[in-house]
C-alpha positions as semicolon CSV with decimal commas, in nm:
position;residue;x (nm);y (nm);z (nm)
1;M;2,429;11,986;8,450
2;P;2,325;11,886;8,096
3;I;2,497;11,585;7,944
4;A;2,644;11,590;7,599
5;S;2,444;11,477;7,300
6;T;2,486;11,119;7,180
7;S;2,725;11,226;6,906
8;Q;2,935;11,420;7,155
9;R;2,904;11,171;7,437
10;E;3,055;10,858;7,285
11;H;3,336;10,830;7,036
12;V;3,500;10,528;6,881
13;V;3,801;10,460;7,099
14;T;3,999;10,317;6,808
15;S;3,990;10,656;6,631
16;R;4,324;10,745;6,791
17;A;4,638;10,551;6,866
18;V;4,647;10,411;7,220
19;T;5,006;10,411;7,340
20;M;4,946;10,225;7,665
21;P;4,710;9,954;7,784
22;P;4,394;10,070;7,960
23;P;4,417;10,076;8,341
24;L;4,119;9,840;8,371
25;A;4,040;9,539;8,153
26;A;3,681;9,641;8,094
27;P;3,461;9,791;7,822
28;R;3,525;10,161;7,790
29;F;3,347;10,461;7,648
30;E;3,430;10,827;7,608
31;L;3,242;11,139;7,712
32;A;3,312;11,495;7,610
33;D;3,188;11,849;7,641
34;A;3,334;12,193;7,584
35;R;3,432;12,249;7,947
36;V;3,582;11,912;8,030
37;G;3,720;11,794;7,700
38;R;3,735;11,416;7,651
39;I;3,737;11,169;7,939
40;T;3,755;10,790;7,929
41;C;3,523;10,580;8,142
42;Y;3,523;10,207;8,216
43;G;3,230;9,976;8,283
44;E;2,949;9,802;8,106
45;T;2,581;9,886;8,122
46;P;2,374;9,570;8,187
47;A;2,162;9,455;7,894
48;A;1,860;9,429;8,123
49;P;1,758;9,630;8,430
50;V;1,922;9,518;8,754
51;G;1,827;9,580;9,115
52;Q;2,155;9,730;9,234
53;R;2,241;10,093;9,186
54;P;2,559;10,170;8,988
55;L;2,885;10,244;9,169
56;L;3,134;10,500;9,034
57;L;3,500;10,477;9,141
58;I;3,709;10,797;9,134
59;H;4,088;10,783;9,157
60;S;4,321;11,026;9,333
61;V;4,546;11,292;9,180
62;N;4,926;11,267;9,183
63;A;5,204;11,236;8,928
64;A;5,084;10,893;8,814
65;A;4,711;10,877;8,888
66;T;4,473;10,664;8,679
67;A;4,170;10,442;8,730
68;Y;4,420;10,161;8,807
69;E;4,427;10,299;9,162
70;M;4,072;10,165;9,204
71;K;4,137;9,830;9,036
72;P;4,093;9,600;9,341
73;L;3,749;9,748;9,411
74;F;3,650;9,748;9,044
75;E;3,742;9,381;9,005
76;H;3,551;9,285;9,319
77;Y;3,228;9,471;9,250
78;R;3,205;9,413;8,875
79;T;3,056;9,065;8,936
80;R;2,815;9,191;9,202
81;R;2,670;9,519;9,077
82;P;2,708;9,769;8,792
83;V;3,045;9,939;8,850
84;Y;3,218;10,218;8,660
85;A;3,543;10,411;8,686
86;L;3,692;10,705;8,500
87;D;4,026;10,860;8,419
88;L;4,005;11,220;8,537
89;P;4,114;11,494;8,292
90;G;4,490;11,491;8,241
91;F;4,530;11,125;8,341
92;G;4,512;10,777;8,191
93;L;4,339;10,765;7,854
94;S;4,161;11,098;7,901
95;D;4,279;11,421;7,738
96;R;4,612;11,545;7,873
97;A;4,592;11,896;7,735
98;D;4,841;12,163;7,841
99;R;4,613;12,375;8,059
100;I;4,558;12,463;8,423
101;Y;4,373;12,181;8,600
102;T;4,136;12,295;8,873
103;P;3,875;12,153;9,113
104;R;3,609;12,300;8,881
105;L;3,740;12,098;8,586
106;M;3,764;11,775;8,785
107;T;3,419;11,823;8,937
108;D;3,267;11,889;8,595
109;A;3,426;11,566;8,468
110;I;3,274;11,369;8,756
111;L;2,933;11,526;8,697
112;L;2,958;11,447;8,327
113;A;3,024;11,081;8,410
114;V;2,758;11,066;8,683
115;N;2,491;11,213;8,457
116;E;2,570;10,959;8,187
117;I;2,579;10,662;8,426
118;S;2,254;10,775;8,586
119;R;2,094;10,804;8,242
120;R;2,204;10,452;8,152
121;H;2,036;10,320;8,465
122;G;1,700;10,489;8,438
123;D;1,796;10,827;8,587
124;T;1,871;10,674;8,924
125;A;2,098;10,822;9,191
126;I;2,435;10,646;9,208
127;D;2,682;10,546;9,477
128;A;3,032;10,689;9,447
129;M;3,365;10,603;9,606
130;A;3,668;10,831;9,577
131;L;4,033;10,820;9,680
132;S;4,253;11,090;9,836
133;L;4,227;11,423;9,648
134;G;3,952;11,272;9,434
135;C;3,740;11,289;9,750
136;E;3,741;11,670;9,739
137;F;3,611;11,669;9,381
138;A;3,350;11,406;9,463
139;A;3,237;11,607;9,765
140;R;3,202;11,921;9,553
141;A;2,996;11,724;9,301
142;G;2,785;11,588;9,586
143;T;2,710;11,933;9,721
144;E;2,624;12,071;9,377
145;A;2,407;11,781;9,260
146;P;2,296;11,591;9,573
147;N;2,006;11,432;9,385
148;L;2,257;11,237;9,172
149;F;2,429;11,069;9,467
150;R;2,270;10,817;9,702
151;T;2,590;10,766;9,907
152;L;2,951;10,877;9,904
153;A;3,254;10,679;10,026
154;L;3,587;10,854;10,092
155;L;3,915;10,661;10,107
156;S;4,200;10,854;10,270
157;P;4,045;11,192;10,186
158;T;4,257;11,507;10,165
159;G;4,142;11,837;10,315
160;L;4,124;11,717;10,677
161;D;4,481;11,788;10,789
162;R;4,623;12,085;10,981
163;R;4,751;12,257;10,666
164;A;4,404;12,240;10,514
165;E;4,252;12,386;10,830
166;A;4,498;12,676;10,815
167;A;4,419;12,735;10,448
168;A;4,047;12,741;10,527
169;K;4,097;13,009;10,791
170;T;4,289;13,223;10,543
171;A;4,033;13,175;10,267
172;G;3,732;13,259;10,480
173;N;3,418;13,213;10,273
174;K;3,597;13,246;9,938
175;D;3,588;12,943;9,709
176;V;3,956;12,951;9,618
177;T;4,239;12,705;9,572
178;R;4,580;12,681;9,731
179;A;4,745;12,766;9,398
180;M;5,104;12,888;9,375
181;P;5,131;13,024;9,019
182;W;5,504;13,086;9,050
183;V;5,567;12,714;9,107
184;R;5,376;12,616;8,794
185;N;5,551;12,888;8,593
186;I;5,891;12,749;8,692
187;L;5,791;12,389;8,614
188;N;5,648;12,489;8,275
189;V;5,968;12,641;8,138
190;P;6,009;12,452;7,806
191;L;6,382;12,402;7,859
192;W;6,328;12,157;8,144
193;K;5,951;12,095;8,160
194;H;5,958;11,740;8,024
195;G;6,304;11,648;8,152
196;F;6,225;11,728;8,512
197;F;5,909;11,519;8,503
198;T;6,103;11,228;8,352
199;L;6,342;11,240;8,649
200;L;6,050;11,265;8,891
201;T;5,888;10,955;8,743
202;S;6,173;10,709;8,717
203;R;6,090;10,365;8,856
204;A;6,306;10,441;9,159
205;S;6,121;10,769;9,224
206;I;5,779;10,612;9,182
207;R;5,874;10,332;9,421
208;F;5,994;10,590;9,674
209;F;5,666;10,782;9,664
210;L;5,455;10,467;9,674
211;Q;5,645;10,349;9,980
212;K;5,560;10,680;10,148
213;T;5,196;10,630;10,047
214;F;5,178;10,269;10,168
215;G;5,390;10,348;10,473
216;R;5,605;10,041;10,413
217;K;5,851;9,897;10,161
218;D;5,605;9,631;10,046
219;I;5,396;9,799;9,775
220;D;5,176;9,678;9,490
221;E;5,417;9,600;9,206
222;G;5,144;9,610;8,942
223;L;5,056;9,963;9,047
224;L;5,424;10,060;9,024
225;E;5,457;9,929;8,670
226;Y;5,139;10,095;8,549
227;D;5,240;10,422;8,714
228;Y;5,565;10,410;8,519
229;I;5,383;10,346;8,190
230;T;5,126;10,623;8,232
231;T;5,383;10,883;8,336
232;H;5,581;10,827;8,017
233;Q;5,304;10,925;7,778
234;P;5,282;11,256;7,586
235;G;5,148;11,535;7,808
236;A;5,181;11,328;8,126
237;E;5,330;11,622;8,317
238;N;5,052;11,873;8,250
239;A;4,798;11,780;8,517
240;P;5,063;11,681;8,778
241;Y;5,221;12,026;8,749
242;S;4,888;12,183;8,842
243;F;4,876;11,935;9,130
244;V;5,219;12,014;9,277
245;S;5,159;12,389;9,242
246;G;4,840;12,370;9,447
247;Y;4,580;12,447;9,179
248;L;4,385;12,128;9,252
249;F;4,350;12,175;9,628
250;S;4,043;12,360;9,749
251;A;4,109;12,594;10,040
252;N;3,764;12,509;10,177
253;A;3,750;12,132;10,137
254;L;3,635;12,089;10,496
255;K;3,326;12,300;10,428
256;L;3,244;12,082;10,129
257;Y;3,256;11,773;10,348
258;Q;3,041;11,934;10,615
259;A;2,779;12,030;10,356
260;L;2,723;11,676;10,228
261;A;2,367;11,563;10,288
262;M;2,385;11,197;10,180
263;P;2,525;10,910;10,392
264;V;2,908;10,932;10,393
265;W;3,156;10,655;10,473
266;M;3,516;10,753;10,539
267;V;3,815;10,527;10,601
268;H;4,178;10,617;10,656
269;G;4,500;10,443;10,756
270;V;4,766;10,509;11,019
271;R;5,094;10,456;10,828
272;G;5,299;10,661;10,585
273;D;5,302;11,029;10,502
274;F;4,923;11,075;10,488
275;V;4,798;11,020;10,840
276;D;4,709;11,372;10,955
277;Y;4,331;11,373;11,000
278;H;4,318;11,632;11,273
279;G;4,027;11,805;11,101
280;K;3,798;11,502;11,097
281;H;3,655;11,613;11,431
282;A;3,445;11,859;11,228
283;V;3,254;11,576;11,058
284;E;3,280;11,268;11,277
285;G;2,989;11,381;11,492
286;L;2,756;11,440;11,198
287;P;2,467;11,190;11,183
288;N;2,523;11,103;10,817
289;W;2,895;11,026;10,861
290;Q;3,055;10,692;10,949
291;I;3,434;10,684;10,997
292;E;3,665;10,383;11,021
293;V;4,038;10,362;11,089
294;M;4,241;10,074;10,946
295;Q;4,596;9,959;11,014
296;T;4,714;10,046;10,664
297;G;4,868;10,324;10,463
298;A;4,674;10,554;10,232
299;M;4,575;10,271;9,994
300;P;4,373;10,049;10,228
301;H;4,199;9,869;9,941
302;F;4,535;9,742;9,814
303;E;4,643;9,621;10,158
304;Q;4,325;9,500;10,327
305;L;4,068;9,466;10,051
306;D;3,849;9,228;10,249
307;K;3,820;9,472;10,540
308;V;3,746;9,765;10,311
309;I;3,476;9,566;10,133
310;A;3,325;9,445;10,461
311;G;3,319;9,797;10,602
312;Y;3,171;9,945;10,286
313;D;2,908;9,675;10,249
314;D;2,804;9,724;10,612
315;F;2,779;10,098;10,549
316;M;2,564;10,035;10,241
317;T;2,332;9,812;10,443
318;R;2,294;10,086;10,705
319;A;2,237;10,350;10,438
320;A;1,966;10,140;10,276
321;G;1,782;10,128;10,607
322;R;1,771;10,505;10,647
C-alpha cells in the first residue's frame, strides 16, 4: 500500500483547534490519504538509528475508544524502544466524519501508519500490539501485508466467541461484516442522534460499561475521565454507531487469525462480560501462536501490567530465536 506524499503525510497539528487534551503525552504527527482521511499518531522517531524494532499500539473500538487505552504499555516501552500509537478513524484526535466505519477503513488506517513507521526506521518490519476489536483490524493488516509485521500481539481479541463462530458459518467464504443497517438508520435519525449518545456516555454509563469490561467495580479512574472527555466532542457518535450496528465486526475474523504467518501472542482474562474464547481452539495448536490466560478482565495491561510486560517480553525473546 503506497504511503502518502510528504505534503499529505504530515500536517501542522496546530492548524485546527484541539478541544481536548491528547490521549498520550507524546509528540504527535498526522497522516492522511483519500481512503482513510486524517489520523493522528503518537511517538517520536529516534534522531539516530537504534537496535530495537518499532512497536505500534492499536486501541480497541467502543463508544469511547482512543489511544489512551494503550497508555500503560506506551509509557512503559517509550523508554526502552521506539513506540507508537494511533487514534483510529472516528476516535481521539483523528477525523470523526459522519460516514460508515468498516474493517476496510480501519485496516487501511493501520497500514497507513505501519508504512510510515516502517519508513522512518529504514523500511524495517514492525511489531504490533492490538486490543479487543482492534485485533481483528491488525490481523487483517497482517494477512494483507505480512512483510510489514515481524510479530503481532493480541490483547483480549474479539472474533473468538460462539457468536463469531456462528457468524462465520453463515458467511461461508464471503468477506462480509455483521452489519445491521436498520440499527444504524435508527440511531442516525437527526432528532435524537446526538441526544441518545449523550445519555449513553454519561459518567455513570461509562463507569457501568468499564466495570463490565474490567469485571469488577475497581476500574481505572483516569481512563473513565478521558472516556468522558472524548465522547463529548463533535462527531463522537459517528464511529460508535457503526460499531453498535455491527459494521466493524468481520464475519470471518477467525479465518484472519488462522491465516497469520508471523509469531502471534494472545492474552485474555477470565472476568467480566468478555470471557468467551470458545473459538481459540482453532488457533491454540498453531506453531506460531502462544496463548496466555490472566486473572483479569478485558484490560489486563491496566490491572496486571507487570505480568503483561513479562509475558510479552518472553514472547519477543522466543520470536527472536525463530
